mmCIF file of C-alpha atoms in Angstrom:
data_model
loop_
_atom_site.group_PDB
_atom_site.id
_atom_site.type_symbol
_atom_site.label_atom_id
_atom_site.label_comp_id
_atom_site.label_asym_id
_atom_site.label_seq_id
_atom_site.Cartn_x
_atom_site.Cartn_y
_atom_site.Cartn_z
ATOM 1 C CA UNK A 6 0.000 0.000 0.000
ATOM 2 C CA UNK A 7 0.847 3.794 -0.023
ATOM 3 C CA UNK A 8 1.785 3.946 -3.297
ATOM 4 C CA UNK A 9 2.399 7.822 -4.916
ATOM 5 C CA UNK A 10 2.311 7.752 -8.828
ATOM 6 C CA UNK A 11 4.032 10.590 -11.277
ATOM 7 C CA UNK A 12 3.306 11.601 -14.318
ATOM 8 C CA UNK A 13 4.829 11.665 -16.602
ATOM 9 C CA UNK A 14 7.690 10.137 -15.970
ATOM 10 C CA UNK A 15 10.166 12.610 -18.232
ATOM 11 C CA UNK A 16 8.999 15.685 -20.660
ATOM 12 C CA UNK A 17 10.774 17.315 -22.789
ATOM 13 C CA UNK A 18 9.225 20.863 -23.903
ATOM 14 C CA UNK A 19 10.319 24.286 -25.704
ATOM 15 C CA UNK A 20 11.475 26.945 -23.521
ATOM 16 C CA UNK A 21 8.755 29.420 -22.619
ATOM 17 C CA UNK A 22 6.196 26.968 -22.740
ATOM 18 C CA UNK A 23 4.529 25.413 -19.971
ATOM 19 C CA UNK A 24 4.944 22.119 -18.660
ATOM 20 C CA UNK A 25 1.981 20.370 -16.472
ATOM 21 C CA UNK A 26 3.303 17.337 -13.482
ATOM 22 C CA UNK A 27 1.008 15.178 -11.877
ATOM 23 C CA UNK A 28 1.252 13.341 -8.554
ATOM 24 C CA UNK A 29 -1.493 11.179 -7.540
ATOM 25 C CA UNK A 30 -1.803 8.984 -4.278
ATOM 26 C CA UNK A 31 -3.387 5.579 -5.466
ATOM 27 C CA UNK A 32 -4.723 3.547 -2.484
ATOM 28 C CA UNK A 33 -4.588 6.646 0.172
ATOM 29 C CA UNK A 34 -6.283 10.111 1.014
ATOM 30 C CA UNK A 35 -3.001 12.723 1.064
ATOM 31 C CA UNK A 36 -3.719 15.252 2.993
ATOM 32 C CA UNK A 37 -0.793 17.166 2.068
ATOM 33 C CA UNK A 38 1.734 16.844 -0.518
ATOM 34 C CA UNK A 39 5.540 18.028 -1.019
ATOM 35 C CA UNK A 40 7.109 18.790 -4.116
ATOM 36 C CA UNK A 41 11.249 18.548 -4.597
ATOM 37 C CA UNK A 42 13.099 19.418 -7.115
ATOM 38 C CA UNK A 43 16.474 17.475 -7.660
ATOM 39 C CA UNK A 44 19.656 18.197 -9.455
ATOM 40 C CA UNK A 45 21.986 16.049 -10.495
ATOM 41 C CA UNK A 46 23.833 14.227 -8.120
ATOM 42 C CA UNK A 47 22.447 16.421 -5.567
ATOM 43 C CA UNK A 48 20.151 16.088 -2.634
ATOM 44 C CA UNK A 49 16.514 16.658 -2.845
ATOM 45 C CA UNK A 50 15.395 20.465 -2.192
ATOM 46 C CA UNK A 51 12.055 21.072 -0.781
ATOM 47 C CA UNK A 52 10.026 23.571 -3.171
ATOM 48 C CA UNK A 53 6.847 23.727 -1.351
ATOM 49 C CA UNK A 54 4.316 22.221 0.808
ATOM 50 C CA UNK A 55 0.599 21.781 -0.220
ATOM 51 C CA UNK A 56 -3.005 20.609 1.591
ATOM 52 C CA UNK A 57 -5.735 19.934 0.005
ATOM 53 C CA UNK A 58 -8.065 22.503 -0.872
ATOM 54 C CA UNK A 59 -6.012 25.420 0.090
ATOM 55 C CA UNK A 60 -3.142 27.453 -1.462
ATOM 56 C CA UNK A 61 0.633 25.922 -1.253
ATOM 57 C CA UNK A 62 3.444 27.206 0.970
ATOM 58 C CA UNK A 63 6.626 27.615 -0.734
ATOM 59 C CA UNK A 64 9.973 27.349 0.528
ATOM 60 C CA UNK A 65 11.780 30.741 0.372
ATOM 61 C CA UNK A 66 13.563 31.624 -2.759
ATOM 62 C CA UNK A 67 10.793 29.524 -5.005
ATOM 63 C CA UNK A 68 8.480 31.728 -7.214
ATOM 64 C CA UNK A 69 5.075 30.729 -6.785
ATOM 65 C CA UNK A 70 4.521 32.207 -10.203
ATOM 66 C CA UNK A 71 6.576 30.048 -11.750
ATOM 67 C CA UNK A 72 5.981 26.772 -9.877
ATOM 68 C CA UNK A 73 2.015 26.812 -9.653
ATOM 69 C CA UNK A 74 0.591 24.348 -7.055
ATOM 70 C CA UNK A 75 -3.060 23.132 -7.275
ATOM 71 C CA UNK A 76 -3.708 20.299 -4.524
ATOM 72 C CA UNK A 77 -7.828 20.230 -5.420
ATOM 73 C CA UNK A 78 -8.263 17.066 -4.567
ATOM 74 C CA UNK A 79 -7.238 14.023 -1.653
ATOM 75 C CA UNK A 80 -5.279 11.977 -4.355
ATOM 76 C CA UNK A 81 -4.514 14.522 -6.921
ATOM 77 C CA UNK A 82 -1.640 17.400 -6.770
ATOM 78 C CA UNK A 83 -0.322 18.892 -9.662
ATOM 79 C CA UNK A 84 2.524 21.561 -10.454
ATOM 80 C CA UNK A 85 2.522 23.339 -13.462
ATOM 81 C CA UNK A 86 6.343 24.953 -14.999
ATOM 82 C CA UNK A 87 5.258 28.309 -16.599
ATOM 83 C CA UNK A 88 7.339 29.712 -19.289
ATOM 84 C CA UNK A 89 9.981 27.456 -18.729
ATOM 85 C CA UNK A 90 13.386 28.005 -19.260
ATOM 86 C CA UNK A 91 16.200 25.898 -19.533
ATOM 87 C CA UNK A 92 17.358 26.405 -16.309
ATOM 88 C CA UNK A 93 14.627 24.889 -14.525
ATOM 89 C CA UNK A 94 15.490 21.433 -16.161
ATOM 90 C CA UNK A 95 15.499 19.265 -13.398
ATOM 91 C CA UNK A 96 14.125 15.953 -11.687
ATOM 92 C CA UNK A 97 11.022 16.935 -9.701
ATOM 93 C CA UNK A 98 9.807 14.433 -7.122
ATOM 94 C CA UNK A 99 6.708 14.421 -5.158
ATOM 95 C CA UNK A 100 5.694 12.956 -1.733
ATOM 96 C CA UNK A 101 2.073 12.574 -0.170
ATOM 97 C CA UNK A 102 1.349 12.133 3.353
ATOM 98 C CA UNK A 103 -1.717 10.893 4.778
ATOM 99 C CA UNK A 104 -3.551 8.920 7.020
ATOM 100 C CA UNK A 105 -2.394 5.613 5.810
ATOM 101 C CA UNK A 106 -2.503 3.318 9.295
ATOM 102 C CA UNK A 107 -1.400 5.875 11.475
ATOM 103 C CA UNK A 108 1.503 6.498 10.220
ATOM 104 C CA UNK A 109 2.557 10.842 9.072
ATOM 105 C CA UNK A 110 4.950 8.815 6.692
ATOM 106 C CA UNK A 111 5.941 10.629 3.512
ATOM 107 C CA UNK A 112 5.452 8.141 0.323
ATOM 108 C CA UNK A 113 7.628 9.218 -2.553
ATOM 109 C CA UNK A 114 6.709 9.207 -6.027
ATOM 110 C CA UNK A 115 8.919 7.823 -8.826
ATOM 111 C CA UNK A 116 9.855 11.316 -9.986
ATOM 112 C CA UNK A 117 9.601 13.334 -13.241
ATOM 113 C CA UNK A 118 12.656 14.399 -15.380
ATOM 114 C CA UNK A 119 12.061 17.536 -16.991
ATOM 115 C CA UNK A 120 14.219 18.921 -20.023
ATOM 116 C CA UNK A 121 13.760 22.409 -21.282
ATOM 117 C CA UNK A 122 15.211 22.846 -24.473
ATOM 118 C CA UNK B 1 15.947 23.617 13.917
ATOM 119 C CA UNK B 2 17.045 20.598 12.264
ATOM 120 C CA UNK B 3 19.859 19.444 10.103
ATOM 121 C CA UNK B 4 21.131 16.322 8.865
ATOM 122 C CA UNK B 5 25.024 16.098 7.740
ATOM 123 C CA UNK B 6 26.149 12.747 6.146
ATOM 124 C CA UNK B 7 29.715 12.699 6.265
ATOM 125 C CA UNK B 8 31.003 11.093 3.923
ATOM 126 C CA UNK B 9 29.915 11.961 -0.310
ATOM 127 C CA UNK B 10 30.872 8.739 -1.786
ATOM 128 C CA UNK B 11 31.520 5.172 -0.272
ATOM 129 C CA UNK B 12 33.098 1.958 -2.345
ATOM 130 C CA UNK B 13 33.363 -1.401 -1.316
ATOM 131 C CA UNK B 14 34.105 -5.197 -2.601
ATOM 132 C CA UNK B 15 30.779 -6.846 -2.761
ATOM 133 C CA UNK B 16 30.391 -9.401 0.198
ATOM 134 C CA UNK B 17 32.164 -6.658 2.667
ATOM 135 C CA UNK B 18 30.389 -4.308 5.598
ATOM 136 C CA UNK B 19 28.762 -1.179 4.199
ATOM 137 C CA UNK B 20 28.910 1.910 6.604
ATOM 138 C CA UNK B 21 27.085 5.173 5.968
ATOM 139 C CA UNK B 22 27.279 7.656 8.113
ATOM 140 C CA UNK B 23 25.166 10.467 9.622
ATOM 141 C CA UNK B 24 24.864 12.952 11.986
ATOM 142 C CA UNK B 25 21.761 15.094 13.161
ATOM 143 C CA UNK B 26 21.299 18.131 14.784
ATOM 144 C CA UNK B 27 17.794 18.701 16.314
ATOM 145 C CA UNK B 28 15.971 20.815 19.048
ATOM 146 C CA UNK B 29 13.538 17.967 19.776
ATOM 147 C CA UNK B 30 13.385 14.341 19.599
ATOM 148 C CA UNK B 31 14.001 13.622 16.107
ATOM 149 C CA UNK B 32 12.317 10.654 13.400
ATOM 150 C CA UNK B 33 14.910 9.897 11.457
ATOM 151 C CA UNK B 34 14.998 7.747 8.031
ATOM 152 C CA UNK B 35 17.476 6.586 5.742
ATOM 153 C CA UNK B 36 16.358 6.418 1.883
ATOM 154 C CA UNK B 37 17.896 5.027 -1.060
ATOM 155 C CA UNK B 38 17.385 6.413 -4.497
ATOM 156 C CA UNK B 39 18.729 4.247 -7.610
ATOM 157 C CA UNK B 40 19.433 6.205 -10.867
ATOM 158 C CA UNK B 41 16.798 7.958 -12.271
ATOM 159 C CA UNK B 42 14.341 6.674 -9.170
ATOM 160 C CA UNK B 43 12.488 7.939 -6.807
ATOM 161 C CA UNK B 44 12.802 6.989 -3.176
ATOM 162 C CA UNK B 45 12.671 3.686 -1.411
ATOM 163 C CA UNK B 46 12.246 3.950 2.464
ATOM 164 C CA UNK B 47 14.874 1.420 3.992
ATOM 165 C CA UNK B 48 14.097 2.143 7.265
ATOM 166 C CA UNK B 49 12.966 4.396 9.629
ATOM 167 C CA UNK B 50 13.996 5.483 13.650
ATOM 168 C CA UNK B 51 10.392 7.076 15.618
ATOM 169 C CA UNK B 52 11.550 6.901 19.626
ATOM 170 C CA UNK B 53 11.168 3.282 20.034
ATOM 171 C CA UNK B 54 14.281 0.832 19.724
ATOM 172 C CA UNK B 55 17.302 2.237 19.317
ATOM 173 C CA UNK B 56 18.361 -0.374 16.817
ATOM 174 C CA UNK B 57 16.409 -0.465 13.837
ATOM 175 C CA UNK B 58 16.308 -3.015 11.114
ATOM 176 C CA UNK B 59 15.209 -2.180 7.573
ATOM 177 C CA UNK B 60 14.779 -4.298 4.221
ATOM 178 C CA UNK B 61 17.555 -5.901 2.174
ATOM 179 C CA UNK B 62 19.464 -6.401 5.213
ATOM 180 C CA UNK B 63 20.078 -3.249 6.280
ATOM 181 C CA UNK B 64 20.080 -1.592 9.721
ATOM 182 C CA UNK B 65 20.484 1.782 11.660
ATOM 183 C CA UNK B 66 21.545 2.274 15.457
ATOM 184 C CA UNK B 67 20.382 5.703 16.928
ATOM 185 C CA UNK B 68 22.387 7.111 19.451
ATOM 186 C CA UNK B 69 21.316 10.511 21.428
ATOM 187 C CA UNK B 70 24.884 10.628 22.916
ATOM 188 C CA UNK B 71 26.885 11.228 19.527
ATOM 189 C CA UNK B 72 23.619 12.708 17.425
ATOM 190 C CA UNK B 73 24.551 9.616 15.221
ATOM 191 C CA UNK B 74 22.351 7.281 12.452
ATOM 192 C CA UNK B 75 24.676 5.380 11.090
ATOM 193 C CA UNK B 76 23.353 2.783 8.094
ATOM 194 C CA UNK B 77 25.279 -0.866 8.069
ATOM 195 C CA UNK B 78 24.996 -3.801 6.234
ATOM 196 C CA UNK B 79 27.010 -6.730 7.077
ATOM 197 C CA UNK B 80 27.734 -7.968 3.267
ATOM 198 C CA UNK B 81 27.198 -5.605 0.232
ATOM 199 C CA UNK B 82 25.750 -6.560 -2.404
ATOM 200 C CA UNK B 83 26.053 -5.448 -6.358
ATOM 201 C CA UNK B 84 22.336 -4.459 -6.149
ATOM 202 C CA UNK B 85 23.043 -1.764 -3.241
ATOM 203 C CA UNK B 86 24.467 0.587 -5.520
ATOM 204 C CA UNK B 87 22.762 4.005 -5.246
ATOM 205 C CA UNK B 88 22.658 6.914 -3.832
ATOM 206 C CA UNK B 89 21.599 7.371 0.162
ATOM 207 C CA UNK B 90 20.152 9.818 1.779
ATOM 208 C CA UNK B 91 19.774 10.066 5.312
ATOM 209 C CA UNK B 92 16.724 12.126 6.702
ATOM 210 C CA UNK B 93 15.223 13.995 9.694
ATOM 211 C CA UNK B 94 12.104 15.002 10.679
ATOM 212 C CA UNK B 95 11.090 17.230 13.459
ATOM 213 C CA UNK B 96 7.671 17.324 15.117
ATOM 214 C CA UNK B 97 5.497 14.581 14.315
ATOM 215 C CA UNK B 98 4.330 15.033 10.327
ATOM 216 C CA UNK B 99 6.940 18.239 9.701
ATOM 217 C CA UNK B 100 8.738 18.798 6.974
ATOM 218 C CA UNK B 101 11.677 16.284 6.513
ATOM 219 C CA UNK B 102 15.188 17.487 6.080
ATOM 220 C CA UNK B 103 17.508 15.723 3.757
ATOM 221 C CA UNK B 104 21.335 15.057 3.993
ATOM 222 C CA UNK B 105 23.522 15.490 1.255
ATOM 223 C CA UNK B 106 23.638 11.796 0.003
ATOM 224 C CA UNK B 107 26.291 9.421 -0.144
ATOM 225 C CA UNK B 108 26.774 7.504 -3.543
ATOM 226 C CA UNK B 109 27.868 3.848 -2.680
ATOM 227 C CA UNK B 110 29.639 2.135 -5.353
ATOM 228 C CA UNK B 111 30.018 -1.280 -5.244
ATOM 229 C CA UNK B 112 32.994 -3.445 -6.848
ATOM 230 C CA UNK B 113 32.800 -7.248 -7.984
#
């Protein structure tokens, strides 16, 4: 159980256009879900937090304009890349926490690789 | 505040010896600490997790973790590595109960036939 799905798994889009990431919690309600962004051979930086049905707290130095948040639904989060540049390439991984048993366990999803060209 | 420091960026060994990954922690309260494992182009696996029960904690694919308060240490063993344990680990730390988790700065472990 406690499984946390991504998709999709890598994009590769134009720069300046806008790139949409799913994470979806398949057998559990997640109450709130974290989103990471990864560099290569890097650790995993925290970009922001999000509950369900209210607006996403983001770590400081992350532009919420950029890195749109929408958490609408108990199994559904998704952050959206606007006008992406090349720069924001990257691995982005998401995590969904729950209820499941009664555990506050983060479940990690397989991750995303983005490439802006 | 918390913070997690693994100390060492990259670990090789001869498959069949000990693996030893360490990290330290720095926190204000009593910690929950994890270790994770990441293969290459992966997400996270969970290998095991420390909450304020026993000290020693044992995780899958024969890996464990001893907590100890006195030297802020989580170290990750595993008595024989194996080809498959290649990847990159990160050691974790949470704060209060469901907070945000902190991540070290991973150690690659290499393993050699």
């Amino acid at each position: 159980g406690a499984v946390v799905s991504q998709h999709p798994s890598w994009v590769i889009c134009k720069s300046g256009t806008s790139v949409k990431i799913e994470c979806r919690s398949l057998d559990f309600q997640a109450t709130t879900m974290f989103w990471y962004r990864q560099f290569p051979k890097q650790s995993l930086m925290l970009m922001a937090t999000s509950n369900e049905g209210s607006k996403a707290t983001y770590e400081q130095g992350v532009e919420k304009d950029k890195f749109l948040i929408n958490h609408a639904s108990l199994t559904l989060s998704t952050l959206t890349v606007t006008s992406a540049h090349p720069e924001d390439s990257s691995f982005y991984i998401c995590s969904a926490r729950g209820l499941a048993g009664s555990s506050y366990e983060q479940y990690f999803g397989p991750g995303t690789r983005l490439t802006v060209t | 505040a918390q913070s997690v420091t693994q100390l060492d960026s990259h670990v090789s060994v001869s498959e069949g010896t000990p693996v030893l990954l360490r990290c330290n922690y720095s926190s204000s309260y009593s910690p929950s600490l994890f270790w994770y494992v990441q293969h290459p182009n992966k997400g996270l696996q969970l290998l095991l997790k420390y909450t304020s029960a026993a000290t020693l904690v044992k995780g899958i694919n024969g890996f464990e973790a001893e907590f100890k308060k006195s030297e802020t240490s989580f170290h990750l063993t595993k008595p024989s590595a194996h080809m498959s344990d290649a990847a990159e680990y990160f050691c974790v730390v949470s704060g209060a109960r469901g907070g945000k988790l902190i991540f070290g700065q991973g150690t690659e472990l290499s393993v050699k036939p």
